[in-house]
mmCIF file of C-alpha atoms and ligand atoms in Angstrom:
data_model
loop_
_atom_site.group_PDB
_atom_site.id
_atom_site.type_symbol
_atom_site.label_atom_id
_atom_site.label_comp_id
_atom_site.label_asym_id
_atom_site.label_seq_id
_atom_site.Cartn_x
_atom_site.Cartn_y
_atom_site.Cartn_z
ATOM 1 C CA MET A 25 -33.673 -34.215 -31.232
ATOM 2 C CA ALA A 26 -30.088 -32.712 -31.415
ATOM 3 C CA THR A 27 -28.571 -30.729 -34.030
ATOM 4 C CA VAL A 28 -25.387 -32.742 -35.049
ATOM 5 C CA ILE A 29 -22.155 -30.378 -35.117
ATOM 6 C CA TYR A 30 -20.063 -31.871 -37.929
ATOM 7 C CA GLY A 31 -16.423 -30.996 -37.204
ATOM 8 C CA SER A 32 -15.733 -32.308 -40.775
ATOM 9 C CA GLU A 33 -17.631 -29.370 -42.135
ATOM 10 C CA VAL A 34 -16.289 -26.642 -39.678
ATOM 11 C CA SER A 35 -12.775 -27.890 -40.300
ATOM 12 C CA ALA A 36 -13.125 -27.807 -44.300
ATOM 13 C CA SER A 37 -13.820 -24.106 -44.034
ATOM 14 C CA ILE A 38 -10.915 -23.414 -41.831
ATOM 15 C CA LYS A 39 -8.666 -25.670 -44.094
ATOM 16 C CA SER A 40 -9.864 -23.751 -47.152
ATOM 17 C CA GLU A 41 -8.776 -20.291 -45.612
ATOM 18 C CA LEU A 42 -5.463 -21.697 -44.837
ATOM 19 C CA LYS A 43 -5.023 -23.057 -48.270
ATOM 20 C CA LYS A 44 -5.621 -19.685 -49.662
ATOM 21 C CA HIS A 45 -2.800 -18.445 -47.643
ATOM 22 C CA VAL A 46 -0.595 -21.233 -48.516
ATOM 23 C CA GLU A 47 -1.326 -20.859 -52.376
ATOM 24 C CA GLN A 48 -0.470 -17.269 -51.976
ATOM 25 C CA LEU A 49 3.151 -18.246 -50.874
ATOM 26 C CA HIS A 50 3.332 -20.780 -53.756
ATOM 27 C CA ASN A 51 2.396 -17.906 -56.123
ATOM 28 C CA MET A 52 4.850 -15.653 -54.623
ATOM 29 C CA LYS A 53 7.496 -18.335 -54.501
ATOM 30 C CA LYS A 54 8.064 -17.730 -50.861
ATOM 31 C CA ARG A 55 9.193 -20.510 -48.537
ATOM 32 C CA ILE A 56 6.293 -22.842 -47.731
ATOM 33 C CA PRO A 57 5.283 -23.737 -44.083
ATOM 34 C CA LYS A 58 6.403 -27.148 -43.076
ATOM 35 C CA LEU A 59 5.383 -29.832 -40.288
ATOM 36 C CA VAL A 60 7.573 -32.721 -39.433
ATOM 37 C CA VAL A 61 5.819 -35.533 -37.564
ATOM 38 C CA ILE A 62 8.016 -37.924 -35.674
ATOM 39 C CA LEU A 63 6.397 -41.487 -35.491
ATOM 40 C CA ILE A 64 8.032 -44.251 -33.342
ATOM 41 C CA GLY A 65 7.029 -47.863 -34.019
ATOM 42 C CA ASN A 66 4.013 -49.287 -35.944
ATOM 43 C CA HIS A 67 1.046 -48.743 -33.670
ATOM 44 C CA PRO A 68 -1.882 -49.035 -36.164
ATOM 45 C CA ALA A 69 -3.742 -46.176 -34.663
ATOM 46 C CA SER A 70 -0.795 -43.942 -34.385
ATOM 47 C CA MET A 71 0.008 -44.708 -38.066
ATOM 48 C CA SER A 72 -3.302 -43.829 -39.196
ATOM 49 C CA TYR A 73 -3.581 -40.583 -37.205
ATOM 50 C CA VAL A 74 -0.206 -39.520 -39.103
ATOM 51 C CA LYS A 75 -1.571 -40.499 -42.286
ATOM 52 C CA GLY A 76 -4.571 -38.151 -41.631
ATOM 53 C CA LYS A 77 -2.035 -35.275 -40.758
ATOM 54 C CA GLN A 78 -0.067 -35.806 -43.792
ATOM 55 C CA LYS A 79 -3.134 -35.741 -46.001
ATOM 56 C CA ALA A 80 -4.400 -32.540 -44.554
ATOM 57 C CA CYS A 81 -1.110 -30.763 -45.276
ATOM 58 C CA GLU A 82 -1.204 -32.103 -48.580
ATOM 59 C CA GLN A 83 -4.780 -30.876 -49.097
ATOM 60 C CA ILE A 84 -3.843 -27.250 -48.170
ATOM 61 C CA GLY A 85 -0.485 -27.255 -50.048
ATOM 62 C CA MET A 86 1.680 -27.249 -46.762
ATOM 63 C CA LEU A 87 4.926 -29.231 -46.761
ATOM 64 C CA GLN A 88 5.086 -32.247 -44.501
ATOM 65 C CA GLU A 89 7.571 -34.858 -43.548
ATOM 66 C CA VAL A 90 7.242 -37.905 -41.584
ATOM 67 C CA LEU A 91 10.366 -39.311 -39.774
ATOM 68 C CA HIS A 92 9.358 -42.966 -38.804
ATOM 69 C CA PHE A 93 11.747 -44.646 -36.401
ATOM 70 C CA ASN A 94 11.822 -48.077 -35.218
ATOM 71 C CA GLU A 95 10.778 -48.667 -31.659
ATOM 72 C CA THR A 96 14.237 -49.499 -30.560
ATOM 73 C CA ILE A 97 15.252 -45.669 -30.972
ATOM 74 C CA THR A 98 16.987 -44.663 -27.743
ATOM 75 C CA GLN A 99 16.021 -41.425 -25.818
ATOM 76 C CA ASN A 100 19.366 -39.695 -26.697
ATOM 77 C CA GLN A 101 18.929 -40.553 -30.547
ATOM 78 C CA LEU A 102 15.356 -39.002 -30.444
ATOM 79 C CA ILE A 103 16.565 -35.982 -28.578
ATOM 80 C CA LYS A 104 19.371 -35.297 -31.084
ATOM 81 C CA GLN A 105 16.772 -35.727 -33.938
ATOM 82 C CA ILE A 106 14.577 -33.177 -32.383
ATOM 83 C CA GLU A 107 17.334 -30.712 -31.778
ATOM 84 C CA VAL A 108 18.318 -31.073 -35.454
ATOM 85 C CA LEU A 109 14.614 -29.981 -36.231
ATOM 86 C CA ASN A 110 14.634 -27.156 -33.905
ATOM 87 C CA ASN A 111 17.632 -25.703 -35.753
ATOM 88 C CA ASP A 112 16.237 -26.377 -39.081
ATOM 89 C CA HIS A 113 14.767 -23.068 -40.474
ATOM 90 C CA THR A 114 12.635 -24.807 -42.932
ATOM 91 C CA VAL A 115 10.651 -26.475 -40.193
ATOM 92 C CA ASP A 116 7.722 -24.591 -38.558
ATOM 93 C CA GLY A 117 6.069 -27.235 -36.523
ATOM 94 C CA ILE A 118 7.395 -30.399 -34.820
ATOM 95 C CA LEU A 119 4.957 -33.128 -33.595
ATOM 96 C CA VAL A 120 5.768 -36.231 -31.848
ATOM 97 C CA GLN A 121 2.989 -38.809 -32.187
ATOM 98 C CA LEU A 122 1.989 -40.025 -28.772
ATOM 99 C CA PRO A 123 1.987 -42.486 -27.185
ATOM 100 C CA LEU A 124 5.664 -43.366 -27.218
ATOM 101 C CA PRO A 125 7.030 -46.876 -26.278
ATOM 102 C CA LYS A 126 7.382 -47.202 -22.571
ATOM 103 C CA HIS A 127 11.384 -46.888 -22.540
ATOM 104 C CA LEU A 128 10.980 -43.401 -23.800
ATOM 105 C CA ASN A 129 10.684 -40.515 -21.328
ATOM 106 C CA GLU A 130 7.615 -38.609 -22.948
ATOM 107 C CA GLN A 131 8.077 -35.371 -20.757
ATOM 108 C CA GLN A 132 11.681 -34.976 -21.808
ATOM 109 C CA VAL A 133 10.798 -35.538 -25.339
ATOM 110 C CA LEU A 134 8.020 -32.937 -25.472
ATOM 111 C CA GLN A 135 10.167 -30.496 -23.674
ATOM 112 C CA THR A 136 13.078 -30.806 -26.072
ATOM 113 C CA ILE A 137 10.861 -29.584 -28.978
ATOM 114 C CA SER A 138 11.335 -25.636 -29.259
ATOM 115 C CA TYR A 139 8.461 -23.792 -27.637
ATOM 116 C CA LYS A 140 8.391 -21.829 -30.965
ATOM 117 C CA LYS A 141 7.656 -25.063 -33.133
ATOM 118 C CA ASP A 142 5.520 -26.866 -30.631
ATOM 119 C CA VAL A 143 2.438 -26.830 -32.658
ATOM 120 C CA ASP A 144 0.652 -29.502 -30.600
ATOM 121 C CA GLY A 145 0.847 -26.960 -27.561
ATOM 122 C CA PHE A 146 2.336 -29.464 -25.232
ATOM 123 C CA HIS A 147 5.493 -27.673 -24.001
ATOM 124 C CA PRO A 148 5.202 -26.414 -20.431
ATOM 125 C CA TYR A 149 6.093 -22.983 -21.748
ATOM 126 C CA ASN A 150 3.019 -22.911 -23.852
ATOM 127 C CA ILE A 151 0.809 -24.409 -21.416
ATOM 128 C CA GLY A 152 1.762 -21.895 -19.033
ATOM 129 C CA LYS A 153 1.405 -19.196 -21.642
ATOM 130 C CA ALA A 154 -2.160 -20.451 -22.431
ATOM 131 C CA VAL A 155 -3.162 -20.283 -18.739
ATOM 132 C CA LEU A 156 -1.984 -16.676 -18.650
ATOM 133 C CA GLN A 157 -4.096 -16.221 -21.708
ATOM 134 C CA GLU A 158 -0.969 -14.641 -23.574
ATOM 135 C CA LYS A 159 -1.413 -14.576 -27.422
ATOM 136 C CA ASP A 160 1.758 -15.998 -28.683
ATOM 137 C CA THR A 161 1.425 -19.423 -27.351
ATOM 138 C CA PHE A 162 0.124 -22.822 -29.159
ATOM 139 C CA LEU A 163 -3.181 -24.118 -27.815
ATOM 140 C CA SER A 164 -3.657 -27.777 -27.551
ATOM 141 C CA CYS A 165 -5.164 -28.676 -30.724
ATOM 142 C CA THR A 166 -8.090 -30.829 -29.489
ATOM 143 C CA PRO A 167 -9.432 -28.275 -26.911
ATOM 144 C CA LYS A 168 -8.757 -25.514 -29.261
ATOM 145 C CA GLY A 169 -10.682 -27.376 -31.836
ATOM 146 C CA VAL A 170 -13.723 -28.021 -29.462
ATOM 147 C CA MET A 171 -13.791 -24.265 -28.585
ATOM 148 C CA ARG A 172 -14.246 -23.647 -32.395
ATOM 149 C CA LEU A 173 -17.099 -26.054 -32.644
ATOM 150 C CA LEU A 174 -18.848 -24.259 -29.806
ATOM 151 C CA GLU A 175 -18.222 -20.858 -31.522
ATOM 152 C CA SER A 176 -19.538 -22.450 -34.721
ATOM 153 C CA ILE A 177 -23.081 -22.877 -32.909
ATOM 154 C CA GLY A 178 -23.054 -19.339 -31.379
ATOM 155 C CA TYR A 179 -21.396 -20.280 -28.181
ATOM 156 C CA ASP A 180 -18.492 -17.841 -27.840
ATOM 157 C CA ASP A 181 -19.248 -16.420 -24.371
ATOM 158 C CA LEU A 182 -20.232 -19.018 -21.833
ATOM 159 C CA SER A 183 -21.271 -16.770 -19.085
ATOM 160 C CA GLY A 184 -23.629 -18.407 -16.721
ATOM 161 C CA LEU A 185 -23.349 -21.896 -18.183
ATOM 162 C CA HIS A 186 -22.063 -24.938 -16.297
ATOM 163 C CA ALA A 187 -19.445 -27.170 -18.172
ATOM 164 C CA VAL A 188 -18.489 -30.453 -17.172
ATOM 165 C CA VAL A 189 -15.210 -32.012 -18.555
ATOM 166 C CA VAL A 190 -15.006 -35.792 -18.164
ATOM 167 C CA GLY A 191 -11.151 -36.673 -18.201
ATOM 168 C CA ARG A 192 -8.271 -34.937 -16.861
ATOM 169 C CA SER A 193 -5.382 -35.803 -19.262
ATOM 170 C CA ASN A 194 -2.686 -33.257 -19.900
ATOM 171 C CA ILE A 195 -3.519 -32.963 -23.677
ATOM 172 C CA VAL A 196 -7.304 -33.034 -23.620
ATOM 173 C CA GLY A 197 -9.172 -32.711 -20.301
ATOM 174 C CA LYS A 198 -6.923 -30.048 -18.329
ATOM 175 C CA PRO A 199 -6.536 -27.681 -21.284
ATOM 176 C CA MET A 200 -10.119 -28.055 -22.259
ATOM 177 C CA ALA A 201 -11.404 -27.059 -18.734
ATOM 178 C CA GLN A 202 -8.917 -24.067 -18.867
ATOM 179 C CA LEU A 203 -10.170 -22.757 -22.264
ATOM 180 C CA LEU A 204 -13.915 -23.388 -21.218
ATOM 181 C CA LEU A 205 -12.961 -21.268 -17.903
ATOM 182 C CA GLN A 206 -11.661 -18.445 -20.144
ATOM 183 C CA LYS A 207 -14.929 -18.278 -21.943
ATOM 184 C CA ASN A 208 -16.522 -17.701 -18.387
ATOM 185 C CA ALA A 209 -18.128 -21.217 -17.973
ATOM 186 C CA THR A 210 -18.099 -22.522 -14.540
ATOM 187 C CA ILE A 211 -16.343 -25.600 -14.577
ATOM 188 C CA THR A 212 -16.443 -29.136 -13.242
ATOM 189 C CA VAL A 213 -13.673 -31.833 -13.953
ATOM 190 C CA CYS A 214 -14.490 -35.530 -13.420
ATOM 191 C CA HIS A 215 -12.037 -38.350 -13.744
ATOM 192 C CA SER A 216 -11.661 -41.942 -12.620
ATOM 193 C CA LYS A 217 -11.668 -41.222 -8.865
ATOM 194 C CA THR A 218 -14.921 -39.037 -9.177
ATOM 195 C CA LYS A 219 -17.718 -40.549 -7.187
ATOM 196 C CA ASP A 220 -20.928 -40.694 -9.207
ATOM 197 C CA ILE A 221 -20.080 -38.788 -12.425
ATOM 198 C CA SER A 222 -23.686 -38.570 -13.619
ATOM 199 C CA MET A 223 -24.348 -36.391 -10.559
ATOM 200 C CA TYR A 224 -22.358 -33.652 -12.328
ATOM 201 C CA THR A 225 -23.218 -34.292 -15.919
ATOM 202 C CA LYS A 226 -26.942 -34.314 -15.092
ATOM 203 C CA HIS A 227 -26.607 -30.515 -14.087
ATOM 204 C CA ALA A 228 -24.313 -29.633 -16.964
ATOM 205 C CA ASP A 229 -25.090 -27.177 -19.891
ATOM 206 C CA ILE A 230 -22.086 -28.478 -21.758
ATOM 207 C CA VAL A 231 -20.481 -31.734 -21.258
ATOM 208 C CA VAL A 232 -17.031 -32.635 -22.955
ATOM 209 C CA VAL A 233 -16.001 -36.092 -22.683
ATOM 210 C CA ALA A 234 -12.504 -37.407 -23.145
ATOM 211 C CA VAL A 235 -12.272 -40.675 -21.298
ATOM 212 C CA GLY A 236 -11.471 -43.384 -24.091
ATOM 213 C CA LYS A 237 -14.418 -45.792 -23.017
ATOM 214 C CA ALA A 238 -16.867 -46.710 -25.696
ATOM 215 C CA LYS A 239 -20.350 -45.246 -25.078
ATOM 216 C CA PHE A 240 -19.496 -44.206 -21.578
ATOM 217 C CA ILE A 241 -22.036 -41.389 -21.318
ATOM 218 C CA LYS A 242 -25.604 -42.488 -21.235
ATOM 219 C CA LYS A 243 -28.823 -40.438 -21.929
ATOM 220 C CA GLU A 244 -30.063 -40.506 -18.311
ATOM 221 C CA TRP A 245 -26.684 -38.727 -17.303
ATOM 222 C CA ILE A 246 -27.563 -35.756 -19.724
ATOM 223 C CA LYS A 247 -29.740 -32.573 -18.962
ATOM 224 C CA LYS A 248 -32.309 -31.915 -21.596
ATOM 225 C CA GLY A 249 -31.029 -29.334 -24.025
ATOM 226 C CA ALA A 250 -27.275 -29.787 -23.369
ATOM 227 C CA ILE A 251 -24.500 -29.470 -25.661
ATOM 228 C CA VAL A 252 -22.619 -32.586 -25.656
ATOM 229 C CA ILE A 253 -19.152 -32.889 -27.219
ATOM 230 C CA ASP A 254 -17.503 -36.242 -27.696
ATOM 231 C CA VAL A 255 -13.618 -36.213 -27.909
ATOM 232 C CA GLY A 256 -13.322 -39.967 -27.446
ATOM 233 C CA ILE A 257 -12.297 -42.361 -30.271
ATOM 234 C CA ASN A 258 -12.851 -46.314 -29.557
ATOM 235 C CA ARG A 259 -12.455 -48.940 -32.046
ATOM 236 C CA LEU A 260 -15.116 -51.648 -31.787
ATOM 237 C CA GLU A 261 -14.769 -55.449 -32.205
ATOM 238 C CA ASP A 262 -16.263 -54.763 -35.889
ATOM 239 C CA ASP A 263 -13.591 -52.417 -36.797
ATOM 240 C CA THR A 264 -15.875 -49.359 -36.684
ATOM 241 C CA LEU A 265 -15.136 -46.190 -34.569
ATOM 242 C CA CYS A 266 -17.300 -44.906 -31.814
ATOM 243 C CA GLY A 267 -17.026 -42.133 -29.165
ATOM 244 C CA ASP A 268 -17.364 -42.024 -25.415
ATOM 245 C CA VAL A 269 -20.868 -40.817 -25.721
ATOM 246 C CA ASP A 270 -23.986 -43.075 -26.561
ATOM 247 C CA PHE A 271 -24.750 -41.048 -29.620
ATOM 248 C CA GLU A 272 -28.047 -42.642 -30.738
ATOM 249 C CA GLU A 273 -29.465 -42.253 -27.209
ATOM 250 C CA VAL A 274 -28.052 -38.969 -26.199
ATOM 251 C CA LYS A 275 -28.977 -37.357 -29.531
ATOM 252 C CA GLN A 276 -32.342 -37.649 -28.349
ATOM 253 C CA ILE A 277 -32.159 -35.113 -25.627
ATOM 254 C CA ALA A 278 -29.250 -32.851 -26.311
ATOM 255 C CA SER A 279 -29.583 -29.534 -28.029
ATOM 256 C CA TYR A 280 -26.284 -30.325 -29.955
ATOM 257 C CA ILE A 281 -23.965 -33.202 -30.157
ATOM 258 C CA THR A 282 -20.760 -34.249 -32.137
ATOM 259 C CA PRO A 283 -20.392 -37.471 -33.951
ATOM 260 C CA VAL A 284 -17.652 -39.934 -34.017
ATOM 261 C CA PRO A 285 -16.156 -40.028 -36.522
ATOM 262 C CA LYS A 286 -16.535 -36.476 -38.276
ATOM 263 C CA GLY A 287 -16.646 -34.521 -35.243
ATOM 264 C CA VAL A 288 -13.752 -33.450 -32.986
ATOM 265 C CA GLY A 289 -11.023 -35.449 -34.852
ATOM 266 C CA PRO A 290 -11.169 -33.234 -38.137
ATOM 267 C CA MET A 291 -10.979 -30.134 -35.730
ATOM 268 C CA THR A 292 -7.951 -31.515 -34.132
ATOM 269 C CA ILE A 293 -6.109 -31.761 -37.357
ATOM 270 C CA ALA A 294 -7.320 -28.290 -38.551
ATOM 271 C CA MET A 295 -5.965 -26.833 -35.595
ATOM 272 C CA LEU A 296 -2.587 -28.450 -36.085
ATOM 273 C CA LEU A 297 -2.640 -26.880 -39.628
ATOM 274 C CA GLU A 298 -3.490 -23.546 -38.036
ATOM 275 C CA ASN A 299 -0.959 -23.745 -35.349
ATOM 276 C CA THR A 300 1.942 -24.504 -37.995
ATOM 277 C CA TRP A 301 0.530 -21.633 -40.129
ATOM 278 C CA GLU A 302 0.814 -19.267 -36.817
ATOM 279 C CA SER A 303 4.244 -20.638 -36.237
ATOM 280 C CA TYR A 304 5.111 -19.766 -39.791
ATOM 281 C CA LYS A 305 3.920 -16.236 -39.508
ATOM 282 C CA ARG A 306 5.756 -15.733 -36.348
ATOM 283 C CA THR A 307 9.092 -16.766 -37.646
ATOM 284 C CA ASN A 308 8.830 -15.435 -41.104
ATOM 285 C CA GLU A 309 11.485 -12.844 -41.266
ATOM 286 C CA GLU A 310 10.270 -11.219 -44.584
ATOM 287 C CA GLY A 311 7.605 -9.177 -42.833
ATOM 288 C CA GLU A 312 4.569 -9.307 -44.940
ATOM 289 C CA PHE A 313 2.820 -12.063 -42.995
ATOM 290 C CA LYS A 314 3.635 -10.528 -39.656
HETATM 291 P P1 NDP B 16 -6.193 -40.612 -21.323
HETATM 292 O O1 NDP B 16 -6.227 -42.052 -21.150
HETATM 293 O O2 NDP B 16 -4.695 -39.724 -21.203
HETATM 294 O O3 NDP B 16 -7.066 -39.907 -20.107
HETATM 295 C C1 NDP B 16 -8.345 -40.702 -19.775
HETATM 296 C C2 NDP B 16 -8.919 -39.679 -18.814
HETATM 297 O O4 NDP B 16 -10.278 -40.408 -18.654
HETATM 298 C C3 NDP B 16 -8.250 -39.693 -17.466
HETATM 299 O O5 NDP B 16 -8.424 -38.334 -16.912
HETATM 300 C C4 NDP B 16 -8.958 -40.714 -16.607
HETATM 301 O O6 NDP B 16 -8.995 -40.465 -15.240
HETATM 302 C C5 NDP B 16 -10.433 -40.708 -17.316
HETATM 303 N N1 NDP B 16 -11.093 -41.883 -16.994
HETATM 304 C C6 NDP B 16 -10.679 -43.054 -17.348
HETATM 305 N N2 NDP B 16 -11.516 -43.891 -16.933
HETATM 306 C C7 NDP B 16 -12.610 -43.199 -16.366
HETATM 307 C C8 NDP B 16 -13.834 -43.569 -15.677
HETATM 308 N N3 NDP B 16 -14.207 -44.819 -15.708
HETATM 309 N N4 NDP B 16 -14.636 -42.602 -15.132
HETATM 310 C C9 NDP B 16 -14.200 -41.331 -15.349
HETATM 311 N N5 NDP B 16 -13.002 -40.933 -15.843
HETATM 312 C C10 NDP B 16 -12.329 -41.952 -16.342
HETATM 313 O O7 NDP B 16 -6.857 -40.223 -22.643
HETATM 314 P P2 NDP B 16 -6.676 -38.888 -23.572
HETATM 315 O O8 NDP B 16 -7.266 -37.724 -22.830
HETATM 316 O O9 NDP B 16 -5.473 -38.735 -24.118
HETATM 317 O O10 NDP B 16 -7.870 -39.300 -24.654
HETATM 318 C C11 NDP B 16 -9.316 -39.593 -24.266
HETATM 319 C C12 NDP B 16 -10.030 -40.126 -25.402
HETATM 320 O O11 NDP B 16 -10.075 -38.973 -26.486
HETATM 321 C C13 NDP B 16 -9.335 -41.275 -26.103
HETATM 322 O O12 NDP B 16 -10.364 -42.007 -26.666
HETATM 323 C C14 NDP B 16 -8.626 -40.795 -27.240
HETATM 324 O O13 NDP B 16 -8.486 -41.609 -28.342
HETATM 325 C C15 NDP B 16 -9.306 -39.716 -27.679
HETATM 326 N N6 NDP B 16 -8.772 -38.380 -28.264
HETATM 327 C C16 NDP B 16 -9.397 -37.909 -29.432
HETATM 328 C C17 NDP B 16 -8.731 -36.855 -30.064
HETATM 329 C C18 NDP B 16 -9.541 -36.363 -31.154
HETATM 330 O O14 NDP B 16 -8.842 -35.557 -32.068
HETATM 331 N N7 NDP B 16 -10.670 -36.464 -31.445
HETATM 332 C C19 NDP B 16 -7.521 -36.268 -29.501
HETATM 333 C C20 NDP B 16 -6.809 -36.901 -28.349
HETATM 334 C C21 NDP B 16 -7.325 -37.885 -27.778
HETATM 335 P P3 NDP B 16 -7.677 -40.449 -14.512
HETATM 336 O O15 NDP B 16 -7.009 -39.159 -14.755
HETATM 337 O O16 NDP B 16 -8.219 -40.542 -12.977
HETATM 338 O O17 NDP B 16 -6.896 -41.684 -14.598
#
């Protein structure tokens, strides 16, 4: 039976470290790091994710602001708003909650965010720097969080291991494969055009799934003793959440598995806070946190 990796616990210890740093700033009456989240429209899932981010900032004493716009906002209005935030020295992190309404150009919006405040790590500058393994970048929060979970169970160097990533989105699958590769894993990336995904997952030591389909990965697809990381978040008809992995089945043969909820989700938020803290440290002119 697999050991369950609770991201909720790993993230709690990361947040408690960050809280100490922020408390120190409060005590010294220094400027406090600030995250601004832009939310467009009233999509229930987006609103709930934004609430989670607000709550996490509050928990560690970090400043946060949510700019909530009507769905009718134009591309130009949104771009102008981001430019204001780029020039606001009290703002360390800017996040635009995705997905955006169809009339908005997502790439143009994300590329307007200053790469120095791109705490989601979606700007091409940061993506490029991440591929080059340069330090002064922001890594995409979810894949970064997954890597921390692997570290938490002693898997820091993945030499000799075969990792299969199911899903190739720009925000999860692709950066995930990149980070696993940097830790020396041998990578296979599967997607909707892959023929017989189980042929790959069955031979994987690590499977990371980010597809967005409830209980997509079955027990028969997983090698005994594999590590299974479930990024997916799916809302079922009875309003409960479940991942892309059939948790009850797969936990019988995996060595480690993440649950949904309380798995990767809390890590994504912890990494967002960490990136905002990093941004603050980089831009702080006063020197003592450099
Ligand atoms: P996208 O919809 O952007 O990407 C989904 C990926 O899954 C695509 O690459 C797609 O392939 C692939 N896919 C879809 N159907 C199949 C299939 N039948 N077989 C194989 N591959 C398939 O989603 P995201 O990457 O943004 O998110 C994935 C999931 O992770 C969602 O449930 C989302 O809610 C969750 N998520 C969770 C986060 C967290 O913090 N826990 C953070 C971000 C996302 P193709 O490219 O060929 O279309």
